[in-house]
Short mmCIF file of C-alpha atoms in Angstrom, two decimals:
data_model
loop_
_atom_site.label_atom_id
_atom_site.label_comp_id
_atom_site.label_asym_id
_atom_site.label_seq_id
_atom_site.Cartn_x
_atom_site.Cartn_y
_atom_site.Cartn_z
CA MET A 1 -4.63 2.49 30.36
CA GLN A 2 -4.58 -0.97 29.49
CA LEU A 3 -1.47 -2.87 28.87
CA GLU A 4 -1.44 -6.40 27.32
CA ALA A 5 1.05 -9.17 27.55
CA HIS A 6 3.40 -9.52 24.64
CA ARG A 7 1.93 -11.40 21.61
CA ASP A 8 3.94 -13.11 19.03
CA SER A 9 1.05 -12.05 16.61
CA TRP A 10 2.17 -8.15 16.89
CA GLU A 11 5.23 -9.25 14.65
CA THR A 12 2.96 -10.88 12.05
CA ASP A 13 0.58 -8.15 12.17
CA TYR A 14 3.77 -5.60 11.70
CA GLN A 15 4.91 -7.54 8.62
CA ARG A 16 1.49 -7.63 7.01
CA GLU A 17 0.98 -3.82 7.57
CA ALA A 18 4.86 -3.04 6.30
CA SER A 19 3.86 -4.81 3.15
CA ARG A 20 0.80 -2.81 2.62
CA LEU A 21 2.78 0.58 3.25
CA VAL A 22 5.69 -0.44 0.80
CA ALA A 23 2.78 -1.29 -1.79
CA ALA A 24 1.34 2.14 -1.19
CA LEU A 25 4.61 4.29 -1.13
CA GLY A 26 6.68 2.30 -3.66
CA ASP A 27 10.06 3.59 -4.17
CA ARG A 28 9.21 6.57 -1.89
CA VAL A 29 10.16 4.35 1.08
CA LEU A 30 13.63 3.32 1.57
CA ALA A 31 13.31 1.34 4.90
CA VAL A 32 10.50 0.01 7.17
CA GLU A 33 10.94 -1.18 10.73
CA HIS A 34 8.95 -2.28 13.71
CA ILE A 35 9.28 0.16 16.65
CA GLY A 36 7.47 0.86 19.88
CA SER A 37 6.67 -1.53 22.86
CA THR A 38 5.09 -4.10 20.48
CA ALA A 39 8.52 -4.68 18.98
CA ILE A 40 10.12 -5.78 22.27
CA PRO A 41 9.57 -9.51 22.94
CA GLY A 42 8.15 -10.20 26.38
CA LEU A 43 7.36 -6.54 27.05
CA GLU A 44 3.64 -5.61 27.88
CA ALA A 45 2.41 -2.93 25.57
CA LYS A 46 -0.68 -1.25 24.27
CA PRO A 47 -1.96 -3.25 21.27
CA VAL A 48 -0.80 -0.47 18.76
CA ILE A 49 1.60 -1.44 16.03
CA ASP A 50 4.15 1.58 15.87
CA ILE A 51 6.20 1.57 12.51
CA ALA A 52 8.95 3.77 11.22
CA VAL A 53 9.61 4.35 7.52
CA ARG A 54 12.52 6.05 6.09
CA VAL A 55 11.41 8.17 2.79
CA ALA A 56 13.24 8.81 -0.14
CA VAL A 57 15.47 12.05 -0.37
CA ASP A 58 12.84 13.84 -2.60
CA THR A 59 9.80 12.80 -0.47
CA ASP A 60 8.38 15.00 2.23
CA PRO A 61 7.54 12.83 5.36
CA LEU A 62 4.56 15.34 6.03
CA ALA A 63 3.09 14.89 2.61
CA LEU A 64 2.27 11.10 2.46
CA GLY A 65 -1.57 11.41 3.35
CA PRO A 66 -3.01 11.10 -0.30
CA LEU A 67 -0.69 8.05 -0.76
CA LEU A 68 -1.73 6.48 2.38
CA ALA A 69 -5.57 7.33 2.33
CA ALA A 70 -6.42 3.92 0.52
CA THR A 71 -4.58 1.98 3.37
CA GLY A 72 -6.82 3.63 5.90
CA TYR A 73 -3.97 6.09 7.24
CA THR A 74 -4.93 9.57 8.31
CA GLN A 75 -2.43 12.26 9.29
CA HIS A 76 -2.06 12.92 13.12
CA ARG A 77 -1.58 16.68 13.13
CA SER A 78 -1.25 17.19 16.99
CA GLY A 79 1.48 14.78 17.26
CA PRO A 80 5.39 15.43 16.49
CA LYS A 81 6.32 18.41 13.87
CA ASN A 82 9.51 16.98 13.05
CA HIS A 83 8.51 13.81 11.02
CA GLY A 84 5.20 12.55 9.55
CA VAL A 85 2.60 10.66 11.97
CA TYR A 86 -0.26 8.77 10.37
CA THR A 87 -2.58 6.62 12.38
CA ARG A 88 -4.89 3.84 11.17
CA GLU A 89 -8.05 2.85 13.30
CA ARG A 90 -10.48 -0.13 13.52
CA ASP A 91 -13.89 0.22 14.95
CA GLY A 92 -12.85 3.61 16.67
CA ALA A 93 -9.74 2.19 18.16
CA ARG A 94 -6.23 3.01 17.20
CA THR A 95 -4.29 -0.02 15.80
CA HIS A 96 -1.26 1.33 14.13
CA ILE A 97 0.93 4.46 13.99
CA LEU A 98 3.22 5.17 11.22
CA HIS A 99 6.04 7.46 11.96
CA ALA A 100 7.77 8.77 8.53
CA PHE A 101 11.13 10.15 8.86
CA ALA A 102 13.21 12.12 6.23
CA SER A 103 16.13 10.26 4.91
CA ASP A 104 18.71 12.35 6.83
CA GLN A 105 16.83 11.83 10.05
CA TRP A 106 17.01 7.82 10.14
CA ASP A 107 20.39 7.18 11.74
CA GLU A 108 19.72 9.11 14.75
CA CYS A 109 15.85 8.76 15.17
CA ASN A 110 14.83 8.58 18.68
CA GLN A 111 12.26 5.95 18.19
CA ARG A 112 14.57 3.41 16.63
CA LEU A 113 17.43 4.04 19.23
CA PHE A 114 15.03 3.51 22.01
CA ARG A 115 13.88 0.20 20.69
CA ASP A 116 17.40 -0.82 19.92
CA LYS A 117 18.55 -0.14 23.39
CA LEU A 118 15.42 -2.28 24.79
CA LEU A 119 16.31 -5.06 22.35
CA ARG A 120 19.80 -5.29 23.73
CA ASP A 121 19.67 -4.36 27.33
CA PRO A 122 17.33 -6.55 29.56
CA THR A 123 17.89 -4.04 32.58
CA ALA A 124 16.71 -1.27 30.48
CA VAL A 125 13.44 -3.48 29.75
CA ALA A 126 12.98 -4.05 33.45
CA ARG A 127 13.47 -0.23 34.33
CA TYR A 128 11.07 0.79 31.48
CA ARG A 129 8.58 -1.92 32.44
CA GLU A 130 8.53 -1.06 36.15
CA VAL A 131 7.70 2.73 35.28
CA LYS A 132 5.21 1.70 32.41
CA THR A 133 3.20 -0.51 34.51
CA ARG A 134 2.71 2.21 37.23
CA ALA A 135 1.95 4.65 34.53
CA ALA A 136 -0.75 2.46 33.09
CA ARG A 137 -2.91 2.82 35.97
CA SER A 138 -3.87 6.24 34.61
CA SER A 139 -6.84 6.31 32.21
CA ASP A 140 -5.32 9.37 30.67
CA GLY A 141 -3.07 9.04 27.83
CA ARG A 142 -1.23 12.23 28.32
CA ALA A 143 -0.44 11.33 32.10
CA TYR A 144 0.76 7.85 31.09
CA THR A 145 3.20 9.33 28.41
CA ALA A 146 4.38 11.97 31.12
CA ALA A 147 4.94 9.52 33.76
CA LYS A 148 7.23 7.50 31.43
CA SER A 149 9.06 10.56 30.21
CA ARG A 150 12.11 10.56 32.70
CA VAL A 151 13.04 6.66 32.21
CA VAL A 152 12.57 7.09 28.42
CA GLN A 153 14.98 10.25 28.36
CA GLN A 154 17.61 8.48 30.51
CA LEU A 155 17.51 5.23 28.44
CA LEU A 156 17.77 7.30 25.24
CA ASP A 157 20.61 9.25 26.78
CA GLU A 158 22.32 6.06 27.50
CA GLU A 159 21.77 4.79 24.00
CA ARG A 160 22.93 7.90 22.35
CA ALA A 161 26.02 8.15 24.47
CA ALA A 162 27.04 4.42 23.62
CA ARG A 163 26.79 5.55 20.10
CA GLY A 164 28.68 8.97 20.50
CA LEU A 165 25.51 11.09 19.84
CA ALA A 166 24.62 14.10 21.94
CA SER A 167 21.61 14.09 24.26
CA VAL A 168 18.29 15.34 22.47
CA THR A 169 14.87 15.75 24.13
CA ALA A 170 13.41 12.31 23.86
CA TRP A 171 9.84 13.46 22.79
CA ASP A 172 9.79 14.83 19.23
CA LYS A 173 7.61 17.92 19.12
#
């Protein structure tokens, strides 16, 4: 697994992609946010931009495929089942992951809470970086994710507790 030093261009890429998504989804999307490691200044990451959208109440986050087709996104059916996941590739390499959440999921969305924890807490970033760097020695994406699961769960639990929220499983499946 190859992690790269943080790049300021990731935020620019996110902004450009967010504009494309808003244009494609129109009033079906209520909010768009940069999530994942590329959203954390100074944190090493795989060069894949993760984006979260909050869809309108009358929009099914699992049924955005036809609206996103022209933007190059395809539905990722083997991922989480509690929200829509769509990926975009360039030259056979994944470049973007779009997580689409129902309106009522937004405030307690694990991906957003985890990002917020890392943005606010340098100690959390250091803990995550240490585990993530070790995990990246594996060339297996599933092993990489599994190796990070304990610290991700711990940091998410800390953030949820700070907000008065119950612990839930970090990985949405």
